[in-house]
Structures are given as C-alpha cells and as structure tokens.
Amino acid sequence: VRKLLDGIERQYSDVLDREGRVAFERIGGLSDDALRLLARLWSRTGPVFRVDTLAYREIGDMPRALAELESAGLIAINAGCAADRVLGRLTRAELDELFGRRSGVLKAARITELCGRYPEPLIRARIAARFPWCTLACAPAFETFSLLFFGGRTHDLATFVLEDLGVVRYEPYRVDRCTRQFDTRADLRRYLELVDLRRWLHRLEAQWQSSSAQCLLEALWEPERSRTLEQRRGRILNQLGRAAERAKDFDVALGAYARLKVPPARERTVRVLKRLGDETSVQDWLTTIAARPLTATERVFADGYARRRPRLIEDRLDLPCAPASTVETAALEHLLAVDSVGRHMENRLPLGMLGLAFWREIFTPVPGTFVNAYQSAPLDLYWPDFRAARAGPIAARLSDIRCARRLRASVLETWQARHGVASALVNWSAFDVELIERLIRDVPAPDWVLLFDYMLDDLAQTRTGFPDLVVLHGPGRYEFVEVKGPGDQIRPEQRIWFEFFRRHDLRARVLRVTW
C-alpha cells in the first residue's frame, strides 16, 4: 500500500480532492499492522467483512489494528448497510441460530423472508451482537486511488508481492506526470462521471426506458478532449447503441453510433438501417465503407454485403481413424517433411513476433498510457488510435526491419535482454532461439513487415483468429495452416485473416481433416 501511496503522491498530489487528500493522509499515518489489514480488506470483495474471519499471519494484533482503522475513520464497525448484505455473510446454520430454524427454504429465499419480516435496524443489531462486521468507510476514495494508480477501477495488490518475490519482472519504462492519465482535477472528475453514466446504462439494460436513454445519449454527445476520456466515452456509446438495438429503440441506436468515429459504429449503423428497411441508406453507407474502410473488419463486412467475399478453398486430409491426440497435432505430423519445423501456436505467433520486434515502440512513454511500474503493456495497446499515438517510431521501425538482418538483430536483441519480462504480447514459453532463427530465415522479412503493418492498424481485432499452425520448410518456404475437424466452421475473425493473406499473396490455407 505504501508503494501505491508513493506512486499517487508523485503523480497526482495536485489532482486529489479534499476527501481524497484526507484519506491519503490518514492512510499514510497508519502503523504497519493497520496498514496490512487495510490492504487485505482493500483486496477482498466487500462491502461487508465479518470480524471473526479476519485472521492473517502478518498481522500481530488484530483487535488493535481494527481499532486503529476505526479511529482513523477508514473502517466502520457494524455500520448501517443494507440488511440483506449482512445476512448474506452468515451461513445457513447461523441464520437459524439468530432467527429460528426454517427447513426446506433456500438461503436466498430465507434472507428475503427475514428482510420482509423484521426491520433492518433489528436485523443488524441481532447480527452485531453475535457476528460483528466492518465496512470500508472511505470506499469512494479507495476506488479513486485504484483508478489513479492502476489505471482502472479494479486493482490487484498482489502485484506488489509477486514483484517483491521475483516472480514477475516489469519493463523499466518512464512513469511520471508526463505519462499520467489525468492532467487536471476536472479530467478525473469527468472520468468518474463517465463511470456513473456506465452504471446508468447498466440499469437501463435491465429495464429499458427510451426517455432515460435519450438523456444518457445527450450526456455523451460531445467528444472528450483527452484520449483517455474519449476512449471511455466511445465504449459507453457503443454499449448504449447495442443495448438500444436489443430494445428495438433504433433512434437511440443510430444516435449513439452517429457520435462515434471508430468501428464498429458504421457497421452497426448499416445493420440498424437494414432492419428498418431503408435500403437506399444501406447502400450509401456500404459504398462509403467500401471506398475507405477504417479497418480490415469493415472491409470484410462491406464485401460480405456486396457478395464480393471470395469462397475459401479448403485442402483435405483423410485420416484412417480418429487422431490419438488433437486434430492439430495429427495435421502437423502430416505436414512436416524432412528438415521441416512446425508448431501449434495460433495467435501467440504473430503477437509474440510483433512484441519482440516492436518492444521499444510499445513501451514508448505516451501521455496517459503508463500510470505505474507494474504494466505488461501501455493502457492504450488495444485502442483504435494506438498506432497514431506512435506514428513516427512505428514507421521508422517498419522501414528498418524490411532488411532480414536488421529484423533478426532486433528480435534476438529483445529476446536476450528482455526474456521473462512481463509482456501482454509475448508468451515467452512459446518461443526459443532456434524457433526465432527459423522464423526469420524461412519467412521473408517483407512478409513479416506486411503482417506487422496490418496488425498495428487494429490490434484489438488481429489479436485473434490467426491460423493454428506455422510450418517452416526452408528459406522462403513456409505456410500458415488453419486446421478444421469435422463440422468445424471458419469464424469471422479467421476469415478476416484469410482475406488479408489472399490480398497479399501470403502462404496460408485451410486444411479440413476427416476420418
């Protein structure tokens, strides 16, 4: 927790509001035992924690730690929270002990019955006398601390322990006020407002009201000035549009998609217009998308509507009987010739090679992307504008690695210097030096550049759907093979990859295995 507080102090001391500053100072003044207990409570699922279940070896004096946290106003003992939450922390036997035995009733139904029979203060008082509980008294401040340090509302304090034990190592990228997510208190406040708007949407999804949906749309009408806020706004608008489609509220759906500038807004607009029977507008949108697709997904979508999507030709492999292991293993055994090398890697192959080749560019300090020292990737790795935020360095690297010698040097240098460092892209166990050498020798550098260039345009899409197998037969002789057993079908994300392979004449095929 002290590491978390130190990080927030360095980056956000000027952004915290009064409530945050008070909680920050109170936490900073705690003893080690109280701080350890707070960290445990912070990491657990709340909001109610039974005092008799709090037993941790690292805390020497639990009653004293509890009293210190209560005195500091950081926890509340037997607080006035909803009775059903406190009841939910009791076992069925404990419910019977406090409120009388009832057989043949499920626990959830029993809790509902008790809440209807007794006033909430009486329920809490009866439980408090036998099974006291505590709650975090500054939960909003704690959520804000998690947001500031971890970059989101969720957190995992075990990260610190794993690093201390040497289980996980992280890239030493720059973390300072230049890379923080929120430059001003107003930015932080607006992010929290967007979080509340997402909760509003969640309630709407459960019980749709068109007037409330229109109000939510109006609250999201204007683009945000920062990438972080605009990304959050875009996600909510997309979710609002999809929820409105399910509710058949097409005015709200079209309004939400109209405020989005990134996929899948145009695709969803076409689908809504199709449901409304507006064929003229559908064709106009398809013409616009086909002329300037923003992503490969949009291109495949437009081609599919125009029936320009080519049929995938499948090769066949007939086995005498069902394979002893997996269908991919059986196919690989068939494909390997003398001196060939093959692996079942799927998405680990392109993602791993991209991570090795572009390690420096991925960890380039970009504002709003590195908020603590425990990240395996920048926060914007899968954002639509990931590449645009690093356009210069990425263009330079793509140009450099067109030369096989430079590609080999770059990838192997990263392998040797960074092996084992946490990476969202590189699965270290999937690669070894011998495989990397063969991949660079047998797959021409220009083909790798085509793959990387394509992936960097839309990492969110291209991180899935890559063929199962890579088979290396010799210099310039390789193939990517998607293996399908009886009844298996090509998924949309796989079709997008094969459209890319076809367009650039790369060596890839579908192998249909039967027996």
Coordinates of C-alpha atoms in Angstrom, one line a residue:
V1 CA 0.0 0.0 0.0
R2 CA 2.9 2.4 0.7
K3 CA 4.1 1.8 -2.8
L4 CA 0.6 2.7 -4.1
L5 CA 0.5 5.9 -2.0
D6 CA 4.0 6.9 -3.0
G7 CA 3.0 6.5 -6.7
I8 CA -0.1 8.6 -6.3
E9 CA 1.9 11.2 -4.4
R10 CA 4.4 11.5 -7.2
Q11 CA 1.9 11.7 -10.0
Y12 CA -1.4 13.1 -8.6
S13 CA -0.8 15.2 -5.5
D14 CA -2.2 18.2 -7.4
V15 CA -5.3 16.3 -8.6
L16 CA -6.8 14.8 -5.4
D17 CA -9.8 16.5 -4.0
R18 CA -10.3 17.2 -0.3
E19 CA -11.8 13.8 0.5
G20 CA -9.0 12.1 -1.3
R21 CA -6.3 14.1 0.5
V22 CA -7.8 13.4 3.9
A23 CA -8.0 9.6 3.2
F24 CA -4.5 9.8 1.8
E25 CA -3.1 11.4 4.9
R26 CA -4.9 9.1 7.3
I27 CA -3.6 6.0 5.5
G28 CA -0.1 7.4 5.5
G29 CA -0.1 7.7 9.3
L30 CA -1.1 4.1 10.0
S31 CA 1.0 1.5 11.8
D32 CA 2.3 -1.4 9.9
D33 CA -0.3 -3.8 11.3
A34 CA -3.2 -1.4 10.5
L35 CA -1.8 -0.8 7.0
R36 CA -1.5 -4.6 6.3
L37 CA -5.1 -5.1 7.5
L38 CA -6.3 -2.2 5.3
A39 CA -4.5 -3.8 2.3
R40 CA -6.2 -7.1 3.0
L41 CA -9.7 -5.5 3.2
W42 CA -9.0 -3.4 0.1
S43 CA -8.2 -6.6 -1.8
R44 CA -11.2 -8.6 -0.7
T45 CA -14.7 -8.5 -2.1
G46 CA -16.9 -6.3 0.1
P47 CA -18.6 -4.3 1.2
V48 CA -19.2 -6.4 4.4
F49 CA -16.3 -8.2 6.2
R50 CA -17.0 -10.3 9.2
V51 CA -14.6 -9.5 12.0
D52 CA -14.3 -13.2 13.1
T53 CA -13.0 -14.1 9.7
L54 CA -10.1 -11.6 9.7
A55 CA -7.0 -13.8 10.5
Y56 CA -3.7 -13.0 8.8
R57 CA -0.3 -14.2 9.9
E58 CA 1.4 -11.0 9.0
I59 CA -0.9 -9.0 11.5
G60 CA 0.3 -9.4 15.0
D61 CA -2.5 -7.7 16.9
M62 CA -5.8 -7.9 15.0
P63 CA -8.0 -6.1 17.6
R64 CA -5.6 -3.2 17.8
A65 CA -5.3 -2.9 14.0
L66 CA -9.1 -2.8 13.8
A67 CA -9.4 -0.2 16.5
E68 CA -6.8 1.9 14.7
L69 CA -8.5 1.8 11.4
E70 CA -11.8 2.7 13.0
S71 CA -10.3 5.6 14.9
A72 CA -8.8 6.9 11.7
G73 CA -12.2 6.8 10.0
L74 CA -11.1 4.3 7.4
I75 CA -13.5 1.5 8.5
A76 CA -16.8 1.4 10.3
I77 CA -17.8 -1.3 12.7
N78 CA -21.4 -2.6 12.5
A79 CA -22.2 0.2 10.1
G80 CA -25.8 0.8 8.8
C81 CA -25.5 -1.0 5.5
A82 CA -28.3 -2.9 3.8
A83 CA -29.5 -5.8 6.0
D84 CA -29.5 -8.3 3.1
R85 CA -25.8 -7.8 2.6
V86 CA -25.0 -8.5 6.2
L87 CA -27.3 -11.5 6.2
G88 CA -25.5 -12.8 3.2
R89 CA -22.3 -13.2 5.2
L90 CA -23.9 -15.7 7.5
T91 CA -24.2 -19.4 7.0
R92 CA -27.5 -21.2 6.9
A93 CA -26.8 -22.6 10.4
E94 CA -26.0 -19.1 11.7
L95 CA -29.2 -17.7 10.3
D96 CA -31.1 -20.5 12.1
E97 CA -29.3 -19.7 15.3
L98 CA -30.2 -16.0 15.3
F99 CA -33.6 -16.1 13.7
G100 CA -35.0 -19.5 14.4
R101 CA -34.8 -22.7 12.3
R102 CA -36.6 -23.0 9.0
S103 CA -36.2 -26.1 6.9
G104 CA -36.8 -26.6 3.2
V105 CA -36.1 -23.0 2.3
L106 CA -33.1 -21.9 0.2
K107 CA -30.7 -19.4 1.8
A108 CA -31.6 -16.6 -0.7
A109 CA -35.3 -17.1 0.0
R110 CA -34.7 -17.1 3.7
I111 CA -32.9 -13.8 3.5
T112 CA -35.7 -12.3 1.5
E113 CA -38.2 -13.6 4.1
L114 CA -36.2 -12.1 7.0
C115 CA -35.9 -8.7 5.4
G116 CA -39.6 -8.7 4.9
R117 CA -40.4 -9.8 8.5
Y118 CA -38.0 -7.7 10.6
P119 CA -37.0 -4.0 10.5
E120 CA -33.4 -3.5 9.2
P121 CA -32.1 -2.0 12.5
L122 CA -33.3 -5.0 14.4
I123 CA -31.6 -7.4 12.0
R124 CA -28.3 -5.5 12.1
A125 CA -28.4 -5.3 15.9
R126 CA -29.0 -9.0 16.3
I127 CA -26.2 -9.9 14.0
A128 CA -23.8 -7.3 15.5
A129 CA -24.2 -8.8 19.0
R130 CA -23.1 -12.2 17.7
F131 CA -21.1 -11.7 14.5
P132 CA -19.8 -8.1 14.3
W133 CA -18.7 -6.9 10.9
C134 CA -16.8 -3.9 9.4
T135 CA -17.0 -2.0 6.1
L136 CA -14.6 0.4 4.4
A137 CA -15.6 3.9 5.3
C138 CA -13.8 5.7 2.5
A139 CA -14.7 3.4 -0.4
P140 CA -15.1 6.2 -3.0
A141 CA -11.6 7.5 -2.1
F142 CA -10.2 4.0 -2.3
E143 CA -11.8 3.5 -5.7
T144 CA -10.2 6.7 -6.9
F145 CA -6.8 5.6 -5.6
S146 CA -7.1 2.4 -7.6
L147 CA -8.1 4.3 -10.7
L148 CA -5.1 6.7 -10.3
F149 CA -2.5 4.0 -9.7
F150 CA -3.7 1.0 -11.7
G151 CA -5.4 3.0 -14.5
G152 CA -8.9 1.4 -13.8
R153 CA -11.4 0.8 -11.1
T154 CA -10.1 -2.7 -10.4
H155 CA -6.9 -3.4 -8.7
D156 CA -4.7 -6.3 -7.6
L157 CA -2.4 -5.5 -4.7
A158 CA -0.8 -9.0 -5.1
T159 CA 1.1 -7.4 -7.9
F160 CA 3.5 -5.9 -5.4
V161 CA 4.0 -9.2 -3.6
L162 CA 4.8 -11.0 -6.9
E163 CA 7.4 -8.4 -7.9
D164 CA 9.0 -8.5 -4.4
L165 CA 9.3 -12.3 -4.6
G166 CA 10.9 -12.0 -8.1
V167 CA 8.0 -14.0 -9.7
V168 CA 7.3 -11.2 -12.2
R169 CA 9.6 -8.6 -13.7
Y170 CA 8.5 -5.4 -15.5
E171 CA 10.0 -3.2 -18.2
P172 CA 11.6 -0.1 -16.6
Y173 CA 9.6 2.4 -18.7
R174 CA 9.2 6.0 -17.6
V175 CA 6.4 6.8 -15.1
D176 CA 5.9 10.4 -14.1
R177 CA 3.5 13.2 -14.5
C178 CA 4.1 13.3 -18.3
T179 CA 2.6 9.8 -18.6
R180 CA -0.3 10.0 -16.2
Q181 CA -3.9 9.6 -17.3
F182 CA -5.4 12.8 -15.7
D183 CA -3.7 16.2 -16.1
T184 CA -6.3 18.1 -14.0
R185 CA -8.9 17.5 -11.3
A186 CA -11.6 18.2 -13.9
D187 CA -10.3 15.3 -16.1
L188 CA -10.5 13.0 -13.1
R189 CA -14.0 14.3 -12.2
R190 CA -15.2 13.8 -15.7
Y191 CA -13.9 10.2 -15.8
L192 CA -15.8 9.4 -12.6
E193 CA -18.9 11.0 -14.2
L194 CA -18.4 8.6 -17.1
V195 CA -18.2 5.7 -14.7
D196 CA -21.6 6.8 -13.3
L197 CA -23.0 7.0 -16.8
R198 CA -21.9 3.5 -17.4
R199 CA -23.8 2.4 -14.3
W200 CA -26.8 4.3 -15.5
L201 CA -26.6 2.3 -18.8
H202 CA -26.3 -0.9 -16.8
R203 CA -29.6 -0.1 -15.1
L204 CA -31.2 0.7 -18.5
E205 CA -30.1 -2.6 -19.9
A206 CA -32.1 -4.3 -17.1
Q207 CA -35.2 -2.1 -17.6
W208 CA -35.2 0.0 -20.8
Q209 CA -36.7 3.5 -20.8
S210 CA -36.4 5.4 -24.1
S211 CA -36.6 8.8 -22.4
S212 CA -33.7 7.9 -20.0
A213 CA -31.7 6.5 -22.9
Q214 CA -32.1 9.8 -24.8
C215 CA -30.9 11.7 -21.7
L216 CA -27.9 9.4 -21.4
L217 CA -27.1 9.9 -25.1
E218 CA -27.2 13.7 -24.6
A219 CA -24.8 13.4 -21.7
L220 CA -22.4 11.7 -24.1
W221 CA -23.0 13.9 -27.0
E222 CA -19.8 16.0 -27.2
P223 CA -16.3 14.4 -27.8
E224 CA -13.9 14.5 -24.9
R225 CA -10.7 16.4 -25.1
S226 CA -8.4 13.7 -23.8
R227 CA -7.7 10.3 -25.3
T228 CA -8.5 8.5 -22.0
L229 CA -11.9 10.2 -21.7
E230 CA -12.8 9.8 -25.3
Q231 CA -11.9 6.1 -25.2
R232 CA -14.2 5.7 -22.2
R233 CA -17.0 7.7 -23.8
G234 CA -16.7 5.7 -27.0
R235 CA -17.1 2.4 -25.2
I236 CA -20.2 3.6 -23.4
L237 CA -21.7 4.9 -26.7
N238 CA -21.1 1.6 -28.4
Q239 CA -22.7 -0.3 -25.5
L240 CA -25.6 2.1 -25.5
G241 CA -26.1 1.5 -29.2
R242 CA -26.1 -2.2 -28.8
A243 CA -28.5 -2.1 -25.8
A244 CA -30.8 0.2 -27.8
E245 CA -30.8 -2.3 -30.7
R246 CA -31.8 -5.1 -28.4
A247 CA -34.6 -2.9 -27.1
K248 CA -35.6 -2.0 -30.7
D249 CA -35.1 1.7 -29.8
F250 CA -33.5 2.4 -33.2
D251 CA -33.5 6.2 -32.9
V252 CA -31.2 6.0 -29.8
A253 CA -29.1 3.3 -31.5
L254 CA -28.5 5.4 -34.6
G255 CA -27.9 8.5 -32.5
A256 CA -25.2 6.6 -30.4
Y257 CA -23.4 5.3 -33.5
A258 CA -23.5 8.7 -35.2
R259 CA -21.5 10.2 -32.3
L260 CA -18.8 7.5 -32.7
K261 CA -15.9 8.0 -35.1
V262 CA -14.4 4.5 -34.8
P263 CA -15.6 0.9 -35.6
P264 CA -17.9 -0.8 -35.3
A265 CA -20.2 2.3 -35.5
R266 CA -20.6 2.3 -39.3
E267 CA -21.2 -1.4 -39.4
R268 CA -23.8 -1.2 -36.7
T269 CA -25.5 1.7 -38.5
V270 CA -25.9 -0.4 -41.6
R271 CA -27.4 -3.3 -39.7
V272 CA -29.9 -1.0 -38.0
L273 CA -30.9 0.6 -41.3
K274 CA -31.3 -2.8 -42.8
R275 CA -33.7 -3.8 -40.0
L276 CA -35.6 -0.6 -40.7
G277 CA -35.9 -1.4 -44.4
D278 CA -34.0 1.7 -45.5
E279 CA -32.2 0.1 -48.5
T280 CA -31.1 3.4 -50.0
S281 CA -29.3 4.5 -46.9
V282 CA -27.8 1.0 -46.5
Q283 CA -26.3 1.2 -50.0
D284 CA -25.0 4.7 -49.4
W285 CA -23.2 3.6 -46.2
L286 CA -21.8 0.4 -47.9
T287 CA -20.4 2.5 -50.7
T288 CA -18.7 4.9 -48.2
I289 CA -17.3 2.0 -46.2
A290 CA -16.1 0.1 -49.2
A291 CA -14.3 3.2 -50.6
R292 CA -12.5 3.9 -47.4
P293 CA -12.7 1.1 -44.8
L294 CA -11.2 2.1 -41.5
T295 CA -10.2 -1.4 -40.6
A296 CA -9.9 -4.9 -42.2
T297 CA -13.1 -5.8 -40.4
E298 CA -15.0 -3.0 -42.1
R299 CA -13.6 -4.2 -45.5
V300 CA -14.7 -7.8 -45.0
F301 CA -18.1 -6.5 -43.8
A302 CA -18.7 -4.4 -46.9
D303 CA -17.5 -7.2 -49.2
G304 CA -19.9 -9.6 -47.5
Y305 CA -22.9 -7.3 -48.0
A306 CA -21.9 -6.8 -51.6
R307 CA -21.3 -10.6 -52.1
R308 CA -17.7 -9.9 -53.1
R309 CA -16.4 -12.2 -50.4
P310 CA -14.4 -15.0 -52.1
R311 CA -15.1 -18.5 -51.0
L312 CA -12.3 -20.1 -49.0
I313 CA -10.9 -23.2 -50.7
E314 CA -10.1 -26.0 -48.3
D315 CA -7.5 -28.7 -48.7
R316 CA -8.4 -32.1 -47.3
L317 CA -6.6 -34.6 -45.2
D318 CA -8.3 -38.0 -44.7
L319 CA -7.1 -40.0 -41.7
P320 CA -7.7 -43.7 -41.4
C321 CA -9.1 -43.3 -37.9
A322 CA -9.7 -40.6 -35.2
P323 CA -6.4 -38.9 -34.1
A324 CA -4.9 -40.1 -30.9
S325 CA -4.4 -36.6 -29.6
T326 CA -5.6 -33.3 -31.1
V327 CA -6.6 -32.8 -34.7
E328 CA -3.9 -30.0 -34.9
T329 CA -1.2 -32.5 -33.8
A330 CA -2.3 -35.0 -36.4
A331 CA -2.3 -32.4 -39.1
L332 CA 1.1 -31.1 -38.1
E333 CA 2.6 -34.7 -38.3
H334 CA 1.3 -35.0 -41.8
L335 CA 2.6 -31.6 -42.9
L336 CA 6.2 -32.0 -41.6
A337 CA 8.8 -33.2 -44.1
V338 CA 12.5 -33.8 -43.7
D339 CA 14.2 -30.7 -42.2
S340 CA 10.8 -29.0 -41.7
V341 CA 9.8 -27.4 -38.4
G342 CA 6.3 -26.8 -37.2
R343 CA 4.5 -25.5 -34.2
H344 CA 0.9 -25.2 -33.0
M345 CA 1.0 -21.5 -31.9
E346 CA -2.2 -19.8 -33.1
N347 CA -2.3 -16.1 -32.0
R348 CA 0.9 -16.5 -29.9
L349 CA 3.0 -16.4 -33.1
P350 CA 2.1 -13.0 -34.7
L351 CA 1.6 -11.3 -31.3
G352 CA 4.9 -12.6 -30.0
M353 CA 6.9 -11.7 -33.0
L354 CA 5.3 -8.2 -33.0
G355 CA 6.1 -7.8 -29.4
L356 CA 9.7 -8.8 -29.9
A357 CA 10.2 -6.6 -33.0
F358 CA 8.4 -3.5 -31.6
W359 CA 9.3 -3.7 -27.9
R360 CA 10.8 -0.3 -27.7
E361 CA 7.9 1.3 -29.6
I362 CA 5.3 -0.4 -27.5
F363 CA 6.9 0.9 -24.3
T364 CA 7.4 4.4 -25.6
P365 CA 6.2 6.8 -23.0
V366 CA 3.0 8.3 -24.4
P367 CA 0.8 10.5 -22.2
G368 CA -1.9 8.6 -20.3
T369 CA -0.5 5.1 -21.0
F370 CA 1.9 4.3 -18.2
V371 CA 0.5 5.0 -14.8
N372 CA 2.5 2.7 -12.6
A373 CA 5.6 0.4 -12.7
Y374 CA 3.6 -2.8 -13.0
Q375 CA 2.2 -2.9 -16.5
S376 CA 2.8 -5.5 -19.1
A377 CA 1.7 -3.1 -21.8
P378 CA 0.5 0.5 -22.2
L379 CA -3.1 1.1 -21.3
D380 CA -3.9 2.0 -24.9
L381 CA -2.5 -1.2 -26.5
Y382 CA -5.9 -2.1 -28.0
W383 CA -7.3 1.4 -28.5
P384 CA -8.1 2.4 -32.1
D385 CA -5.5 5.1 -32.1
F386 CA -2.7 3.1 -30.6
R387 CA -0.6 3.4 -33.8
A388 CA -1.4 7.0 -34.4
A389 CA 0.0 7.9 -31.0
R390 CA 3.3 6.4 -32.0
A391 CA 3.2 7.0 -35.8
G392 CA 6.8 8.2 -36.1
P393 CA 8.6 5.5 -34.2
I394 CA 6.4 2.7 -35.7
A395 CA 7.0 3.9 -39.3
A396 CA 10.8 4.0 -38.6
R397 CA 10.8 0.5 -37.2
L398 CA 8.8 -0.9 -40.1
S399 CA 11.2 0.6 -42.5
D400 CA 14.2 -0.7 -40.6
I401 CA 13.1 -4.3 -40.4
R402 CA 12.4 -4.7 -44.1
C403 CA 16.0 -5.9 -44.0
A404 CA 16.2 -9.5 -42.7
R405 CA 19.5 -8.9 -41.0
R406 CA 18.1 -5.9 -39.0
L407 CA 14.9 -7.8 -38.2
R408 CA 16.9 -10.7 -36.8
A409 CA 19.1 -8.4 -34.8
S410 CA 16.1 -6.5 -33.4
V411 CA 14.2 -9.6 -32.4
L412 CA 17.1 -11.5 -30.9
E413 CA 18.3 -8.5 -29.0
T414 CA 14.9 -8.1 -27.4
W415 CA 14.8 -11.9 -26.7
Q416 CA 18.2 -11.8 -24.9
A417 CA 17.7 -8.5 -23.0
R418 CA 14.0 -8.8 -22.0
H419 CA 13.4 -12.6 -21.7
G420 CA 10.9 -13.2 -18.9
V421 CA 9.8 -9.5 -18.6
A422 CA 6.0 -9.2 -18.3
S423 CA 4.5 -8.6 -21.8
A424 CA 0.9 -8.6 -22.9
L425 CA 2.1 -9.8 -26.4
V426 CA 5.0 -12.2 -25.9
N427 CA 4.3 -15.6 -24.4
W428 CA 7.9 -16.4 -23.6
S429 CA 7.2 -20.2 -23.2
A430 CA 6.1 -20.4 -26.8
F431 CA 9.4 -19.2 -28.3
D432 CA 13.0 -20.3 -28.2
V433 CA 16.1 -19.0 -30.0
E434 CA 16.1 -21.9 -32.6
L435 CA 12.5 -21.2 -33.5
I436 CA 13.1 -17.5 -33.8
E437 CA 16.0 -18.1 -36.1
R438 CA 13.9 -20.4 -38.3
L439 CA 11.0 -17.9 -38.4
I440 CA 13.2 -15.1 -39.6
R441 CA 15.1 -17.3 -42.1
D442 CA 12.1 -19.0 -43.6
V443 CA 9.5 -16.2 -43.5
P444 CA 10.9 -13.3 -45.7
A445 CA 11.3 -10.0 -43.8
P446 CA 8.9 -8.2 -46.2
D447 CA 6.2 -10.7 -45.3
W448 CA 6.8 -10.0 -41.6
V449 CA 6.5 -6.3 -42.3
L450 CA 3.2 -6.9 -44.0
L451 CA 1.9 -8.8 -41.0
F452 CA 3.1 -6.2 -38.5
D453 CA 1.8 -3.3 -40.6
Y454 CA -1.6 -4.9 -40.8
M455 CA -1.8 -5.8 -37.1
L456 CA -0.8 -2.4 -35.9
D457 CA -3.7 -0.9 -37.7
D458 CA -6.2 -2.8 -35.4
L459 CA -4.6 -4.8 -32.7
A460 CA -7.9 -5.3 -30.9
Q461 CA -9.1 -7.3 -34.0
T462 CA -5.9 -9.0 -35.1
R463 CA -5.0 -10.5 -31.7
T464 CA -7.5 -13.3 -32.5
G465 CA -8.2 -15.6 -35.5
F466 CA -4.6 -16.4 -36.7
P467 CA -4.2 -19.9 -38.1
D468 CA -3.4 -22.8 -35.8
L469 CA -0.1 -24.0 -37.3
V470 CA 3.1 -22.4 -38.7
V471 CA 5.2 -24.8 -40.8
L472 CA 8.7 -23.9 -41.9
H473 CA 10.1 -25.8 -44.8
G474 CA 13.2 -23.8 -45.7
P475 CA 14.3 -20.3 -46.7
G476 CA 11.3 -18.5 -48.2
R477 CA 9.2 -21.6 -47.8
Y478 CA 6.6 -21.5 -45.1
E479 CA 2.8 -21.8 -44.6
F480 CA 0.2 -20.8 -42.0
V481 CA -2.4 -23.6 -41.7
E482 CA -5.8 -23.4 -40.1
V483 CA -6.9 -26.9 -39.1
K484 CA -10.6 -27.8 -39.1
G485 CA -12.1 -31.1 -37.9
P486 CA -15.4 -32.5 -39.0
G487 CA -18.2 -29.9 -38.5
D488 CA -15.8 -27.0 -37.6
Q489 CA -16.5 -23.8 -39.4
I490 CA -14.3 -20.7 -40.2
R491 CA -15.1 -18.0 -37.7
P492 CA -15.4 -14.3 -38.7
E493 CA -12.1 -13.3 -37.2
Q494 CA -10.4 -16.1 -39.0
R495 CA -12.0 -15.1 -42.3
I496 CA -10.6 -11.6 -41.8
W497 CA -7.1 -13.0 -41.6
F498 CA -7.5 -15.1 -44.7
E499 CA -8.8 -12.1 -46.6
F500 CA -5.5 -10.4 -45.7
F501 CA -3.4 -13.4 -46.7
R502 CA -5.3 -13.6 -50.1
R503 CA -4.9 -9.9 -50.8
H504 CA -1.1 -10.0 -50.2
D505 CA -0.5 -13.5 -51.6
L506 CA 0.9 -14.9 -48.4
R507 CA 1.2 -18.6 -47.9
A508 CA -1.9 -19.7 -45.9
R509 CA -4.5 -22.4 -46.3
V510 CA -7.3 -24.2 -44.6
L511 CA -6.9 -27.9 -44.0
R512 CA -10.0 -29.9 -43.5
V513 CA -9.3 -33.1 -41.5
T514 CA -11.7 -36.1 -41.7
W515 CA -11.6 -39.7 -40.6

